[in-house]
Amino acid sequence: MSLKPGVVNFDETWAKILKTLKAVVTLEKIERAVWNDRFSDVYALCVAYPEPLGEKLYSEIKLFLEEHVKSLYQAVSSPDIDILREYHSHWAKYSQGSSYMDLLFRYLNSHLKKQKQDYVEISPYTVTPICPDAIDIGPLALSIWKSIMIEPLKETLVQHLLAEIRKDRNGEGTQQNVVHDTIKSFVGVQEYQSKGALSLYESEFEKPLLQETGEYYRREAADLLAENPCSVYIQKVDVRIQDEDLRARKFLHPVSYSRVIRECEARMVEEHIPYLQAECRQMVRGEKCADLSRMYKLLKHIPRGLHVMVTELEQHVEETGQNHDTQKFICFQGPFQYVDAMLDVHSKFTKLIDETFHADQAFHASLDKACTTIVNYRHDARKPSKSPELLAKYCDLILKKSNKNLSDSELDEKLGEVIIVFKYIDDKDIFQKFYSKMLAKRLIHNLSISMDAEEAMISRLKHACGYEYTNRLHWMFTDMSISSDLNSSFSDFLATAQVNMGINFSLLVLQSGAWPLGQTSVSPFSIPQELIRPVQMFEQFYNGKFNGRKLAWLQHLSNGEVKLNYCKRTYFLTVSTFQMAVMLLFNDKLQFTFSELSTLTQLLNKELTRIIQSLVDVKLLNKTEDDDSKEATYSLNMNFSSKRTKLKITSAVQRDSPQVVILLSTRGTADSDNWHLHLAEKPMVRSYHLQQTNDTLFSFCLQVISQSRARFIPSVPMIKKCIEALIDKQYLDRQEGSKDEYSYVA
């Protein structure tokens, strides 16, 4: 093959090309040598001398294709013929042949659209583009098919295609390949276009298809509703939609998949939303998971389709929680029963949402709202919810030493469950007060199951509410560590001073601001002689180590171990300091009246009565027959005996100790607590630079409540008090002449 332009006989060369071209469009076999020769012939015509013949070749190819497609059109449009099958047969060959033609005339395609200077050195001629608007031969073939074949037949083709799809919907046999490829031809004839490649498909086929689909499923929905209850209806609709999705993928272009399904859902679901949503209530109340799952699938793509179902679930959870023994437990039972009941409700509906609604966040949000309502339920609107107290007591029970201590994994699981309930409590400040009181008792009396468990719980609380919420709890742990170091240093101090106190003595030094240990109702007390020297020595040591600090002794929280030497066996008693003071008096005398004990111990009569009664109950002391304990005489029981050599003497049970009374009244005093005011001020300063009137001030208050909700819900009086405090601190300033306008002081 010569690359030099030369004289070419067009008619002779075209005759050879035409013969090959006919074989290409009918997919006849072509020898490789012939195929290569045709490449050479096309090239020779494009660079012919003295005049290129590419444009003439292009015209002849176009004329041939037009005549060929016209002949095919006549065959397809003949009467008494299966038009789809005939069309499909010819299109299959023609579309494949067009791609081969595009390869055969590749040089012609580039020749007609580009200026070529490849052979300037060997030719005095420059080839210029002679047909700039021409399209490639492959797309030309498709364009001719569209104009000559599809345009005249499109209505007939579409009707036959819709009829075949209708037959498939009715369960009748269809020509799947024929239908699919025929539909695809509406796209294939325009695939070469950079824009609007789907315009023919969408306007001529998809539009009537969607209309036909809507009408078909509107009739189908009416028939199903008339014959079936809702549960059966949604089951059949679910099957219909799945079938339609499969059918769309079997016949249609991918762009139509979602559109057809949307049309199906609109006619079978959206048009019957009121009926379906009305049935949701019964399904939710009956917890019919299979029906709810199908209903969810049908409604999730409909705007606000799930709104009613979400609302019904929220109401059902609330009713379940309030009809559950949860509320009975709040009133009459203990913390274990309450927390377990609350967790039963939460876990039950969490599982339902995860399995039935595929963990949809809207349903989880409704569960959270419902659980918040249950947890903060109040029998009396004037009184606070008991949930903070019960949850704190639950924590105390699982974190306190007992005969049935949990394993590490079980304890970790329990702490995680605590946080599940905790996050729903509105009055987290009240929980914090209860929890800190109980934590203090566990730490002071060494009752914690382990310090790691205590720290793990505080870490969870910090993650839920932030560092400031647990700041004081961290201080308590710090004090425990510092106290351990102080005891070691005190021992070194005594050794250096060569002082032997005769007793083992250890103590805890606690920051007054960190520990919830009020002394307002603590009884006065005269320290026993045996303890005076240790106390004095420690004060001397402490004042020498920390100049300016003041110690306040909390004997009502202290305890010690007393050894009984007067019995047949030696016994070791763990007693409170008050009990110890009474017991030590009997070293000097074996019998005392109540007034003598009161004078020697300086305890209040109420406190002393309780202490003496605890010793009488365990038979350490004998009491005379006088009915009035204050008139009785008490003597040491010299015949005391017990099966155990180590005993712990607990105080006599009373309805409420002073500390417990203070604890239960925390809700009433919360608004005046400086810590809460401080928490409320922070979101107020953080909110916005304000210069607001009554209406906007109301929305501002709502934002303050929203920002504080993670820890507690501030009351309106508290917000007003905080505003006053911020004015005093010069964060805010009142506008002159107005009581309702404030400005932020930069």
XYZ file of C-alpha atoms in Angstrom, residues 372-373 375-376 378 384-385 388 422-431 465 469 667 670-672 675-677 679-680 683 701-719 722:
50
model
C -37.446 10.730 78.791
C -41.151 11.075 79.556
C -38.061 8.418 83.466
C -39.185 11.916 84.480
C -44.243 12.540 88.326
C -39.835 16.034 91.624
C -39.367 12.699 89.903
C -32.495 10.530 90.132
C -29.079 8.458 83.179
C -29.150 10.153 79.781
C -32.959 10.398 80.024
C -33.000 12.117 83.428
C -33.821 15.821 83.271
C -32.744 16.555 86.842
C -29.157 15.435 86.451
C -28.164 17.907 89.153
C -30.307 16.017 91.655
C -28.728 12.724 90.619
C -22.145 15.570 80.890
C -20.274 17.848 86.142
C -34.562 19.473 94.892
C -31.302 23.372 94.013
C -32.219 26.733 92.544
C -30.343 28.554 95.285
C -22.971 25.685 91.583
C -26.198 25.520 89.599
C -26.293 29.268 89.175
C -23.778 26.396 85.335
C -26.737 28.418 84.181
C -24.758 29.131 78.564
C -34.522 31.623 77.748
C -35.476 28.577 75.693
C -31.947 28.443 74.314
C -30.504 28.655 77.827
C -32.690 25.724 78.879
C -31.631 23.767 75.794
C -27.916 24.314 76.454
C -28.231 23.422 80.140
C -30.375 20.346 79.560
C -27.414 17.960 79.507
C -26.943 18.591 83.247
C -30.232 19.969 84.554
C -33.252 22.020 83.483
C -33.111 25.529 84.986
C -36.361 27.009 86.193
C -37.584 30.427 85.097
C -36.843 31.947 88.542
C -33.305 30.574 88.264
C -32.845 32.206 84.837
C -28.820 34.439 86.726
